[in-house]
mmCIF file of C-alpha atoms and ligand atoms in Angstrom:
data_model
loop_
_atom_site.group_PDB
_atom_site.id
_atom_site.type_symbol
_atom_site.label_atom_id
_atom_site.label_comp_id
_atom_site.label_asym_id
_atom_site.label_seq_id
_atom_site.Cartn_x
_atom_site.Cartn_y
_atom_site.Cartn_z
ATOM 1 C CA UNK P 1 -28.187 -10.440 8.007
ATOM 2 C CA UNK P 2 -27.167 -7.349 9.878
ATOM 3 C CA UNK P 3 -27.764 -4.069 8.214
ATOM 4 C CA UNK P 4 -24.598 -2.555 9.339
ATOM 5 C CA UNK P 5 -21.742 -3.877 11.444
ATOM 6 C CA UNK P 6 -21.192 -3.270 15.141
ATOM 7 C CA UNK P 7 -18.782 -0.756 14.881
ATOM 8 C CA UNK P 8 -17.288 0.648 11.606
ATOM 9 C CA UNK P 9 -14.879 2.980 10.632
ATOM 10 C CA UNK P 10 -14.285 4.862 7.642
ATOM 11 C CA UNK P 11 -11.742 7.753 6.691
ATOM 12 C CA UNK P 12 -12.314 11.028 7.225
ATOM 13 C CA UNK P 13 -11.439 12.633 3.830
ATOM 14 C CA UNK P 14 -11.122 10.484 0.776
ATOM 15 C CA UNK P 15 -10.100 12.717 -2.427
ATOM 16 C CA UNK P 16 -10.432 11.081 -5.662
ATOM 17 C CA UNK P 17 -9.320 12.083 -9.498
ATOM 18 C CA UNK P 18 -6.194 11.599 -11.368
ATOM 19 C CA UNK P 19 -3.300 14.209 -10.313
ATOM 20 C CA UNK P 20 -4.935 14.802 -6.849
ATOM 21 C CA UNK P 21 -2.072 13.881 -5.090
ATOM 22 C CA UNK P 22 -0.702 16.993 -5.649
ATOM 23 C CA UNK P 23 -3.184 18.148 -2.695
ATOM 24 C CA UNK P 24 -1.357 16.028 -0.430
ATOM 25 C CA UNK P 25 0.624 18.656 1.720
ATOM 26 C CA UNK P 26 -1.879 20.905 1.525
ATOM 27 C CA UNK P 27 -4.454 18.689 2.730
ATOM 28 C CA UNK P 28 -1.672 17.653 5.384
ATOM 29 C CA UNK P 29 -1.688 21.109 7.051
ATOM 30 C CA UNK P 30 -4.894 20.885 8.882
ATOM 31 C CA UNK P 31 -2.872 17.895 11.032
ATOM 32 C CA UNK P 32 0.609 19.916 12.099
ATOM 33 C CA UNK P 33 3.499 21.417 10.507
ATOM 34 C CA UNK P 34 5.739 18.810 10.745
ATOM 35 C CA UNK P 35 5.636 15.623 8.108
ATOM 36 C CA UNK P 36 7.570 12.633 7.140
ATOM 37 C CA UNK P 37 6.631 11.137 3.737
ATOM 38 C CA UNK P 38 7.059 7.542 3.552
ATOM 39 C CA UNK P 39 7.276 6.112 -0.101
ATOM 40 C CA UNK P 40 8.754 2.944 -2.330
ATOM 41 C CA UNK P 41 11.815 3.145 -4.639
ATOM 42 C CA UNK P 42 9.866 3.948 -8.225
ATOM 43 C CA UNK P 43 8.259 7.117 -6.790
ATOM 44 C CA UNK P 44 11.568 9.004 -7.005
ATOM 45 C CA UNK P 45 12.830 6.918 -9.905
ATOM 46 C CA UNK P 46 9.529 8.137 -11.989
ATOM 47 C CA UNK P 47 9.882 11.446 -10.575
ATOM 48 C CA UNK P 48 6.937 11.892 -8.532
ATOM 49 C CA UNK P 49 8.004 12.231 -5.168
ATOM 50 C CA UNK P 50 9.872 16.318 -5.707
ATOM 51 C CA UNK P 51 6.448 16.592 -7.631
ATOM 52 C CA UNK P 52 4.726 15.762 -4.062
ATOM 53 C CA UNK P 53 7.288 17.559 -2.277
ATOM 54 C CA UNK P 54 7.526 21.394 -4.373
ATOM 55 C CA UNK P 55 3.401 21.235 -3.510
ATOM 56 C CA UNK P 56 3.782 22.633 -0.349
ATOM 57 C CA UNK P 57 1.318 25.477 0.158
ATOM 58 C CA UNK P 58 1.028 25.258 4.113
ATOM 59 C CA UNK P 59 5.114 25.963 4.496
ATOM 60 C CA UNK P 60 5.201 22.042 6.051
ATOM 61 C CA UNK P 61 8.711 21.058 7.306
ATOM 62 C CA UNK P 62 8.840 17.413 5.178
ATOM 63 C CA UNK P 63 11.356 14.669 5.187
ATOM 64 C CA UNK P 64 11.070 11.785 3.321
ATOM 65 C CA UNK P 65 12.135 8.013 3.947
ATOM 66 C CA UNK P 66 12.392 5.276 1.199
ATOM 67 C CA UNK P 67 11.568 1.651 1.945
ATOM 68 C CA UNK P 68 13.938 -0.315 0.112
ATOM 69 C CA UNK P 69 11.261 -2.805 -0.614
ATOM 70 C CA UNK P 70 10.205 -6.467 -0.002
ATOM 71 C CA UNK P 71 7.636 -7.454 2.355
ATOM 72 C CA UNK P 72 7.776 -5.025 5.655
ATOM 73 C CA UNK P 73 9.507 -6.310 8.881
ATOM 74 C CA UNK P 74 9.398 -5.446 12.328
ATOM 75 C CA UNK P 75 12.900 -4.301 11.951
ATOM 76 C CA UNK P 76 11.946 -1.839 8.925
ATOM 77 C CA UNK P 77 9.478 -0.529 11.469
ATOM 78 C CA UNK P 78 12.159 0.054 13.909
ATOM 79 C CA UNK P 79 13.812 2.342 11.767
ATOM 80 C CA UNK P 80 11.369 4.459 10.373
ATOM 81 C CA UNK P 81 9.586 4.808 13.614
ATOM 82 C CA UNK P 82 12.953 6.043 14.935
ATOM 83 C CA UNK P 83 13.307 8.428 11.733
ATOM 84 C CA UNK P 84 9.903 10.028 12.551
ATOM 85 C CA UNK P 85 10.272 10.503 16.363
ATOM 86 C CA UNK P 86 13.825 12.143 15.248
ATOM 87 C CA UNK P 87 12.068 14.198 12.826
ATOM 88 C CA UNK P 88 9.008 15.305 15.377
ATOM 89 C CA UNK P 89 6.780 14.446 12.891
ATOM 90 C CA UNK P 90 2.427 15.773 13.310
ATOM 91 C CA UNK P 91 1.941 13.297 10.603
ATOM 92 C CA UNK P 92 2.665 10.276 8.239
ATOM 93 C CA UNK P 93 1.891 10.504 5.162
ATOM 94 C CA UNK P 94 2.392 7.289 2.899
ATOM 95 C CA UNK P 95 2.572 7.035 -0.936
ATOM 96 C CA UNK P 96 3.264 3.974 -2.510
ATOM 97 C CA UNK P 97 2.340 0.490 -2.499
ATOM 98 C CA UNK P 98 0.802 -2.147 0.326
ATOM 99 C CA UNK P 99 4.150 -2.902 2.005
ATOM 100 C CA UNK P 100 4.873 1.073 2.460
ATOM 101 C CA UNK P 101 0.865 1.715 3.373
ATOM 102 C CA UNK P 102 1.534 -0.867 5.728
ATOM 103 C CA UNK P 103 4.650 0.504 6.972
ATOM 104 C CA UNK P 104 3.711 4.211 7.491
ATOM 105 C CA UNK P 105 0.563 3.038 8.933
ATOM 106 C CA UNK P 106 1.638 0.961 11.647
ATOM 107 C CA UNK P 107 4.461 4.384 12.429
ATOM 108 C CA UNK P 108 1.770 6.225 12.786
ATOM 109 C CA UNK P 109 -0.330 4.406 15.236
ATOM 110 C CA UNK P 110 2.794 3.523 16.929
ATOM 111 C CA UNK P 111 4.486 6.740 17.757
ATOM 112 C CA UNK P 112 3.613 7.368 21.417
ATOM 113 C CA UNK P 113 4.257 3.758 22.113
ATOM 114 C CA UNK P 114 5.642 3.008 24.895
ATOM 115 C CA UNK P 115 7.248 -0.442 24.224
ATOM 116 C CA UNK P 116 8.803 -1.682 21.143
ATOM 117 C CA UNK P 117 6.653 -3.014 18.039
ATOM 118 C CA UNK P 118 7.192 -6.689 18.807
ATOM 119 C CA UNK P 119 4.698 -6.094 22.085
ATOM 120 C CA UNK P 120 1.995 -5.033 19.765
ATOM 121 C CA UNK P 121 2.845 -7.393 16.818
ATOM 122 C CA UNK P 122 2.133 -9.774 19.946
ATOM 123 C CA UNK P 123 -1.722 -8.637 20.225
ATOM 124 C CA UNK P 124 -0.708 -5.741 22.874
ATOM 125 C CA UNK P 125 -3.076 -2.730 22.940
ATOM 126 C CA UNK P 126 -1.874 0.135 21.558
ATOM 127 C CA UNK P 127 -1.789 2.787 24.940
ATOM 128 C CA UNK P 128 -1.644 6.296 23.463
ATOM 129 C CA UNK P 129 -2.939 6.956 20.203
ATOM 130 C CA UNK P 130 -0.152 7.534 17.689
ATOM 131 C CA UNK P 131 -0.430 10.576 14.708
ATOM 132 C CA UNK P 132 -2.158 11.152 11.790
ATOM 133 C CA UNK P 133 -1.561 8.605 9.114
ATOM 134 C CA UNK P 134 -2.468 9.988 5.352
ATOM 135 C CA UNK P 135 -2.548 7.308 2.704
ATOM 136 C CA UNK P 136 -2.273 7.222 -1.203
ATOM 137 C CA UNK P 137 -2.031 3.788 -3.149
ATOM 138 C CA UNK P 138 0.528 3.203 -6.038
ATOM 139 C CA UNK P 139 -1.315 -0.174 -6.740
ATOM 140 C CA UNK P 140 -4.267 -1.164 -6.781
ATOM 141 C CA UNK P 141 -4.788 -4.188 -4.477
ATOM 142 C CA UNK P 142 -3.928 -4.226 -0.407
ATOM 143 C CA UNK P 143 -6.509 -1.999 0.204
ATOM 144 C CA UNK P 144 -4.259 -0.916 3.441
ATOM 145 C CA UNK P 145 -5.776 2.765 2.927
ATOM 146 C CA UNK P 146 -9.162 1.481 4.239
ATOM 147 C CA UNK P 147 -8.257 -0.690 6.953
ATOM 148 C CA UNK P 148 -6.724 -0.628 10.858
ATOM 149 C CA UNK P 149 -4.643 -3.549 10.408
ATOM 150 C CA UNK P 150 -0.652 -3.065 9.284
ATOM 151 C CA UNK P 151 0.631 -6.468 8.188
ATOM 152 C CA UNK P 152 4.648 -7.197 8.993
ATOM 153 C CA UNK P 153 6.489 -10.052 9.504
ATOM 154 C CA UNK P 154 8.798 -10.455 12.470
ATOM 155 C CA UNK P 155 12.106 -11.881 11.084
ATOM 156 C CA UNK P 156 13.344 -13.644 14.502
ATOM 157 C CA UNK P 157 10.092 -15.908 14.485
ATOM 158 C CA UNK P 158 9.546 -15.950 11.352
ATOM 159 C CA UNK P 159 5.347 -14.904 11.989
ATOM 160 C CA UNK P 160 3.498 -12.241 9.817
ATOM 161 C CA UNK P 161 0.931 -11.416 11.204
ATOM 162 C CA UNK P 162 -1.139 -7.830 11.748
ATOM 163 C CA UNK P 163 -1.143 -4.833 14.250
ATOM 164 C CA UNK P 164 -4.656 -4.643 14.750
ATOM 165 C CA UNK P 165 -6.276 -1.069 16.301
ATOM 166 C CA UNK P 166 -8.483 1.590 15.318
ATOM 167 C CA UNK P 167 -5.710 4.047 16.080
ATOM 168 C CA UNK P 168 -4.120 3.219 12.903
ATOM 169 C CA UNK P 169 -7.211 4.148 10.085
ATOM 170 C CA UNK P 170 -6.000 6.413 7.742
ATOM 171 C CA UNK P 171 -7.643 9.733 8.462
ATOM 172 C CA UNK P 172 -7.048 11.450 4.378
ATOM 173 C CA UNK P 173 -6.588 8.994 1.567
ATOM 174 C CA UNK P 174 -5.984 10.001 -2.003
ATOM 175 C CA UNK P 175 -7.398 8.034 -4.877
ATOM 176 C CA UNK P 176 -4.820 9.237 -7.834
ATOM 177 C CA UNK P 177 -5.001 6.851 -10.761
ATOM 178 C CA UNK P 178 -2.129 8.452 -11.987
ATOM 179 C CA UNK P 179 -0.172 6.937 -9.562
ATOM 180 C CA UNK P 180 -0.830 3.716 -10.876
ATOM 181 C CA UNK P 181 1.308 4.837 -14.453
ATOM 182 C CA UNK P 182 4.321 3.215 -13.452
ATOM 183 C CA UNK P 183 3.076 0.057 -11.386
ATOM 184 C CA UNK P 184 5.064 -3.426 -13.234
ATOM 185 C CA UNK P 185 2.627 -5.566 -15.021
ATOM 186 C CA UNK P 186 3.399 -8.270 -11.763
ATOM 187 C CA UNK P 187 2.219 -6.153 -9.467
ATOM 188 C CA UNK P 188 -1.131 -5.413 -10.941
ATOM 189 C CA UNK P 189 -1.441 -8.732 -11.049
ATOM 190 C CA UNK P 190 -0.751 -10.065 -8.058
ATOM 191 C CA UNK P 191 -2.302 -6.793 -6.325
ATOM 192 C CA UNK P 192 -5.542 -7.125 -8.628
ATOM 193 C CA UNK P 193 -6.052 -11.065 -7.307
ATOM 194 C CA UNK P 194 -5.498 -9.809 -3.882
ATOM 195 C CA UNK P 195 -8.055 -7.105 -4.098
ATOM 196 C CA UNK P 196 -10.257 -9.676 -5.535
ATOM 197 C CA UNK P 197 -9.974 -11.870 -3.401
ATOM 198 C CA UNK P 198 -10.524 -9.859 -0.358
ATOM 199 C CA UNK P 199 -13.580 -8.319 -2.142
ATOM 200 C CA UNK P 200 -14.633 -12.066 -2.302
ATOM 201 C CA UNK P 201 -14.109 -13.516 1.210
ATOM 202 C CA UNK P 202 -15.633 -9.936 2.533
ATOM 203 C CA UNK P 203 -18.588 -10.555 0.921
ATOM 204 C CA UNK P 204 -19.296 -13.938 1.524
ATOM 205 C CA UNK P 205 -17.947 -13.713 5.573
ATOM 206 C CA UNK P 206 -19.684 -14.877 8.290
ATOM 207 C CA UNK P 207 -19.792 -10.859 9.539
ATOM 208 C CA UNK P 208 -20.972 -9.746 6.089
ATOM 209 C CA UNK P 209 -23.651 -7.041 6.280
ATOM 210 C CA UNK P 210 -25.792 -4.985 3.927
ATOM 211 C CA UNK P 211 -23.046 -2.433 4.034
ATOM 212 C CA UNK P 212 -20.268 -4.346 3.213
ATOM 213 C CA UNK P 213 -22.350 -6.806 0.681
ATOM 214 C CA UNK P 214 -22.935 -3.415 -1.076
ATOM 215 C CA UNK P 215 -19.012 -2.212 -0.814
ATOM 216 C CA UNK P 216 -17.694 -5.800 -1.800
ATOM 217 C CA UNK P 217 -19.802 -6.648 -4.528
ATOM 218 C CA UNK P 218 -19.260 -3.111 -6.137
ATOM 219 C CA UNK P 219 -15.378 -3.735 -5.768
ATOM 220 C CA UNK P 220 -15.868 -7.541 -7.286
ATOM 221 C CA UNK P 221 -17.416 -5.998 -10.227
ATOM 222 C CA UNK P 222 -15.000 -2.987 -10.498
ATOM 223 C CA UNK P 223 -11.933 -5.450 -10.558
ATOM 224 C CA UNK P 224 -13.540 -8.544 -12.135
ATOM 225 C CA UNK P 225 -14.406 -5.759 -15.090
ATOM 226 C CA UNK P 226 -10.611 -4.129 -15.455
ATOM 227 C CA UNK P 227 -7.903 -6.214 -13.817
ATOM 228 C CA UNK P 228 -7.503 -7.754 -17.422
ATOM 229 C CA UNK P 229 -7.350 -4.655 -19.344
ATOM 230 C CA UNK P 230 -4.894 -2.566 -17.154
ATOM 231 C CA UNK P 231 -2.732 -5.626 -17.155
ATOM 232 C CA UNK P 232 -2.544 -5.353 -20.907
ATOM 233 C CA UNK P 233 -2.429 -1.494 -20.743
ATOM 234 C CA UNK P 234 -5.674 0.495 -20.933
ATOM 235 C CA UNK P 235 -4.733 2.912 -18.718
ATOM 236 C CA UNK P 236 -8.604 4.267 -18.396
ATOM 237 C CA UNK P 237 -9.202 0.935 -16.337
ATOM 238 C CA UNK P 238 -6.846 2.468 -13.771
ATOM 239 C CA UNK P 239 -9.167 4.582 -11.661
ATOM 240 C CA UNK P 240 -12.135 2.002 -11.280
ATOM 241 C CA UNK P 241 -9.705 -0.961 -10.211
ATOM 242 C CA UNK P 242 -8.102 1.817 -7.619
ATOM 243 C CA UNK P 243 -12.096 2.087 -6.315
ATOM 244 C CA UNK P 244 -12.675 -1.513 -6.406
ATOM 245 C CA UNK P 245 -9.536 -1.817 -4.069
ATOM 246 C CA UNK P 246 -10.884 0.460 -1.969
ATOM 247 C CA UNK P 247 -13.983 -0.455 -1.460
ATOM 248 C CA UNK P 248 -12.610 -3.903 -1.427
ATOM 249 C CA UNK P 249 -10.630 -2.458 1.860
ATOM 250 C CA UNK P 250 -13.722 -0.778 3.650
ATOM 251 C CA UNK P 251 -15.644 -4.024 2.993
ATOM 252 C CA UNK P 252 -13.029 -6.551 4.535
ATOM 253 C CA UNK P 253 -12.020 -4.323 7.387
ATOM 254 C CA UNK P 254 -16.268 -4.071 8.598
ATOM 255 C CA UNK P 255 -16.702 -8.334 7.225
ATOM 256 C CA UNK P 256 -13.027 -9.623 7.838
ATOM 257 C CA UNK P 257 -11.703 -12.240 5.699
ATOM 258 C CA UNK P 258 -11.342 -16.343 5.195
ATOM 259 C CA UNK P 259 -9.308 -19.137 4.548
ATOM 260 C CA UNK P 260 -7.211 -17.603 1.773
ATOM 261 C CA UNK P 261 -6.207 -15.262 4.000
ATOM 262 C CA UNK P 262 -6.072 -17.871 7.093
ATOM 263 C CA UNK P 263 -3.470 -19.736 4.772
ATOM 264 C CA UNK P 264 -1.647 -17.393 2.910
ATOM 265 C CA UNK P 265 0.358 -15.989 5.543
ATOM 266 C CA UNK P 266 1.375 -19.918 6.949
ATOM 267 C CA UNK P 267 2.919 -20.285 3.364
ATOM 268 C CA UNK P 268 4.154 -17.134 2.836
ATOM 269 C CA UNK P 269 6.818 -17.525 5.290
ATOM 270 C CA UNK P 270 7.993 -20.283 4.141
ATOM 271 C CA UNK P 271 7.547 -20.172 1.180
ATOM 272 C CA UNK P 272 8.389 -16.246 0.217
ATOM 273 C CA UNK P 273 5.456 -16.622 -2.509
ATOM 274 C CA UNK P 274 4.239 -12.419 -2.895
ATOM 275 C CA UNK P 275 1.218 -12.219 -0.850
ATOM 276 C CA UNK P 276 -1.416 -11.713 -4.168
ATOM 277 C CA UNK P 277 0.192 -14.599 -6.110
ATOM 278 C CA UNK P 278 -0.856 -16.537 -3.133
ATOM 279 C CA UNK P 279 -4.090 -14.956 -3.217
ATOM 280 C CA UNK P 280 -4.593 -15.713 -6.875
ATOM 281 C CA UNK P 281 -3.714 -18.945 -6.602
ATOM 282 C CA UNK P 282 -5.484 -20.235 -3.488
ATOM 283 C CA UNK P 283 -8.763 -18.623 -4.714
ATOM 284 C CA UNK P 284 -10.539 -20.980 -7.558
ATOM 285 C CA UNK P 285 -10.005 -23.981 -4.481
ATOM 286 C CA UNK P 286 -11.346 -21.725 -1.405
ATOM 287 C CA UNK P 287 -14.505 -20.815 -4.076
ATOM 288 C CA UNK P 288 -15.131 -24.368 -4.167
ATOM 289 C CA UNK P 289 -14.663 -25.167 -0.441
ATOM 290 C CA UNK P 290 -17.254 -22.262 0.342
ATOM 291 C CA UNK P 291 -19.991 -22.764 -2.890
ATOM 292 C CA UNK P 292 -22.487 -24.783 -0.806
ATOM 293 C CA UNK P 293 -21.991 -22.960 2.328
ATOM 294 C CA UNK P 294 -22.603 -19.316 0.625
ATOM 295 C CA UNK P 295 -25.840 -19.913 -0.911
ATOM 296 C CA UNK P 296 -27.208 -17.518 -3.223
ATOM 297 C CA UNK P 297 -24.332 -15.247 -3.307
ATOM 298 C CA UNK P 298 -22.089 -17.127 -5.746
ATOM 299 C CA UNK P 299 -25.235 -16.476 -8.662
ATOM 300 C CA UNK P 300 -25.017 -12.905 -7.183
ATOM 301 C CA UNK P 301 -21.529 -12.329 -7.692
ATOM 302 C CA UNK P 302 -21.342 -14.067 -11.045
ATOM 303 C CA UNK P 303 -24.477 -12.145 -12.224
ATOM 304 C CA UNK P 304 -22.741 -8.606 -11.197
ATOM 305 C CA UNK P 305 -19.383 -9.781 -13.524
ATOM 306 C CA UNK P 306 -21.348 -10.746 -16.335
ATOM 307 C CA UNK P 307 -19.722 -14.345 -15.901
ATOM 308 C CA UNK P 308 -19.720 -17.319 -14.023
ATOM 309 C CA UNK P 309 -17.443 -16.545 -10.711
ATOM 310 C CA UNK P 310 -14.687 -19.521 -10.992
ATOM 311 C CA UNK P 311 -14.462 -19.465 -14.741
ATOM 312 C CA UNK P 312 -13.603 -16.083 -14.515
ATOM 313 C CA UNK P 313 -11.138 -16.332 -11.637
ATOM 314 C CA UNK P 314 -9.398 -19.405 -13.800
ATOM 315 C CA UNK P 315 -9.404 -16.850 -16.889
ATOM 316 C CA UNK P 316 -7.673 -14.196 -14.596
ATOM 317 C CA UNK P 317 -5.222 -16.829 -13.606
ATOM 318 C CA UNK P 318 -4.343 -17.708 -16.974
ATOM 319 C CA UNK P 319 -4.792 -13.973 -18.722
ATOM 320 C CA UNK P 320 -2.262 -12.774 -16.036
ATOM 321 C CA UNK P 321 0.283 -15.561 -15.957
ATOM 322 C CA UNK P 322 -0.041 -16.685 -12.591
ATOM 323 C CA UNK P 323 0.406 -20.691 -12.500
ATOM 324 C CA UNK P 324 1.272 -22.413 -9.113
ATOM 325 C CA UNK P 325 4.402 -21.601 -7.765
ATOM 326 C CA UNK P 326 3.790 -24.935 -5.259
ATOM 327 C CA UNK P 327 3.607 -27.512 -8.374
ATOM 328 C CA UNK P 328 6.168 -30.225 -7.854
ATOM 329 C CA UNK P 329 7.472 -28.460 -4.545
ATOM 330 C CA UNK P 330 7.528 -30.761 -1.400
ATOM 331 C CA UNK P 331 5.404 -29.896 1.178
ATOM 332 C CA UNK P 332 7.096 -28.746 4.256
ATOM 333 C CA UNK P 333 5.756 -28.757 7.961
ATOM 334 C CA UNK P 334 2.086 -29.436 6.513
ATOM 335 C CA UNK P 335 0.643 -30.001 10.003
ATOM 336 C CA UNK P 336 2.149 -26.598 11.327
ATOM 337 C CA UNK P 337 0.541 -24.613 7.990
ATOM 338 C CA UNK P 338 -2.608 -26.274 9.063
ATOM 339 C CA UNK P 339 -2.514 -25.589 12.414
ATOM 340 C CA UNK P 340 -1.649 -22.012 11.986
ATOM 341 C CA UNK P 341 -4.524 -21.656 9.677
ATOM 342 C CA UNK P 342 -7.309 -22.909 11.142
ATOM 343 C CA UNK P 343 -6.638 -20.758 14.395
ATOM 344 C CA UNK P 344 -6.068 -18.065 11.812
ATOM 345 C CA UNK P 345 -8.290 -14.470 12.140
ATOM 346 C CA UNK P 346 -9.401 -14.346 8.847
ATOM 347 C CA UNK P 347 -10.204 -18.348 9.296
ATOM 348 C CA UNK P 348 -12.351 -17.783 11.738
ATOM 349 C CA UNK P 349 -14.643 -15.693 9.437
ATOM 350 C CA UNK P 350 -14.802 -17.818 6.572
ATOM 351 C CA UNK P 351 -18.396 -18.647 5.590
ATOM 352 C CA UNK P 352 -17.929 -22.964 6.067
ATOM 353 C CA UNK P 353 -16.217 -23.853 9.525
ATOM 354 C CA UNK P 354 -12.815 -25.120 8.300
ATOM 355 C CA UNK P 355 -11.194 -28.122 9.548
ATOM 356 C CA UNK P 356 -7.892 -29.557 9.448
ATOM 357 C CA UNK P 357 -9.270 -31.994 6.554
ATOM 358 C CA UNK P 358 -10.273 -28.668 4.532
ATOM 359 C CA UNK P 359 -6.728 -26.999 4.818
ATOM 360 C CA UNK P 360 -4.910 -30.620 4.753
ATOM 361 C CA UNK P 361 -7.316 -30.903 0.826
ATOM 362 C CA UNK P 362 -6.449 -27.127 -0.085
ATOM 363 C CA UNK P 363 -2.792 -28.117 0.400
ATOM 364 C CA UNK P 364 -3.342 -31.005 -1.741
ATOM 365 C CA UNK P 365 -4.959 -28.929 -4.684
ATOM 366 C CA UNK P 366 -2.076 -26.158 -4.551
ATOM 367 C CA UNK P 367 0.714 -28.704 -4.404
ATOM 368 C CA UNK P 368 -0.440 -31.708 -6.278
ATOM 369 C CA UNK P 369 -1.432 -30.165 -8.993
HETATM 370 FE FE1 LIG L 1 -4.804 -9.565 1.093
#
């Protein structure tokens, strides 16, 4: 195994401690004057978004645009790019959960672009690097503040799928736990199983290296060791499941991913399952597909939880309510989903070569039961 990866990126700042996002502006001035603040719904319903906003030491000329929520869209992009380019903005700055990461991300890297986002939701290169993109989680799970990929689904075709550049890493992130206060008890969960299971398929890629064994196996213990607890309330667990995510993030975006990944986005569209339910859910079946093929790293990974792997992940499932949503549904277009996931990315980097026989028996294990 390689000690590092070929290339690697990493943020340039990364500030972590409860109440640091208070810093954000400030830390915002060293990129331009000019700032558009990109956030969910429950950031001004809880208040924290004028508490963002009166910290503004460097005199920055902010405004702020709300996604209204769901999973982003090309068309969602469409507008806030527009808002930004009307505002003149230096910089992005995005507080709030994967979908508005994902958003603010993709606006960033995207703002000198010359043709619309559908050409680079396509696989077009992104000509002219965009602005500085400045990212703080709400939840702990996407990870989107470590990685170059911005995940949106195109509404016309129906595909979600990722812009893909280095243009769009974040260059500040802010680790606040306190952000986390107000996240719904769903959302850590289904966030928590996707951070998990990213930290998973990272680890045990076919690109995994030293560096990102030693990131992904950190964030598998992190989360494996709070999900459970800040689901039920401890809100101490907050911070080391934000740094699991994280790390979970830097790991996946130097290893890539596998077949829960390659799959989940097939179902998503059609089935409009949230993206870490299907996570959750497709996990305990991909850990079996992969257990021969990953050798020694399953007894690693269950050593570092203090458990064995899948009885842990089937604990998780249980602990945090998350029960098939596919049980008893028919199984629509079945040879498209397994087309579309074995040509998948994140396929293509899962540890055993998958065939259509291994998606065709995952589909049987998620809707038979
Ligand atoms: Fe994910």
């Amino acid at each position: 195994m390689s000690v590092l990866p070929e290339k690697f990126l990493l943020p340039e700042r990364t500030l972590v401690g409860a109440g640091r996002v208070k810093e954000l502006l400030a830390e915002c001035a060293r990129y331009g004057r000019r700032g558009l603040l990109v956030h969910g719904r429950s950031l001004a319903a809880h208040g924290v978004l004028p508490i963002i906003l009166q910290n503004n030491p460097g005199g920055l000329i902010m405004a702020a645009w709300e996604h209204v929520g769901g999973e982003p869209t090309l068309d969602d992009l469409s507008a806030l790019l527009a808002a930004a380019r009307k505002h003149r903005a230096d910089f992005i700055a995005g507080v709030g959960g994967g979908s508005v990461l994902d958003l603010a991300k993709a606006c960033a890297g995207l703002f000198h672009a010359a043709q619309p986002p559908q050409a680079y939701h396509q696989g077009a290169a992104i000509e002219t690097p965009g602005i500085v993109f400045a990212a703080a989680p709400t939840t702990a799970g996407t990870g989107s503040e470590a990685t170059v990929n911005s995940v949106l689904t195109n509404n016309a075709t129906r595909q979600k799928k990722s812009i893909r550049d280095d243009a769009l890493l974040a260059r500040l992130v802010i680790l606040d736990a306190g952000l986390l206060a107000h996240c719904p008890q769903r959302t850590i969960a289904y966030a928590g199983m996707d951070a998990f299971t990213q930290a998973w398929e990272a680890f045990t890629s076919r690109h995994a290296t030293w560096l990102s064994d030693c990131l992904g196996l950190q964030a598998l213990s992190l989360i494996g060791a709070n999900l459970e607890a800040f689901y039920r309330g401890a809100s101490a667990a907050a911070e080391p499941l934000l740094l699991g995510s994280y790390l979970g993030g830097l790991s996946f975006c130097m290893a890539r991913l596998g077949i829960v990944h390659g799959i989940c986005h097939p179902l998503a569209v059609r089935y409009h399952v949230p993206h870490g339910y299907l996570c959750g859910v497709c996990l305990p079946h991909a850990v079996e597909l992969n257990r021969e093929v990953v050798g020694p790293k399953y007894a690693q990974v269950s050593q570092a939880l203090g458990r064995d792997l899948l009885e842990l992940i089937r604990h998780l499932l249980v602990a945090l309510d998350m029960s098939s949503p596919f049980r008893g549904q028919a199984l629509i277009e079945k040879d498209a989903i397994i087309q579309e996931t074995v040509g998948a990315w994140s396929t293509k980097a899962n540890p055993k070569t998958i065939t259509a026989a291994d998606v065709a028996w995952l589909l049987d294990r998620l809707f038979g039961g």
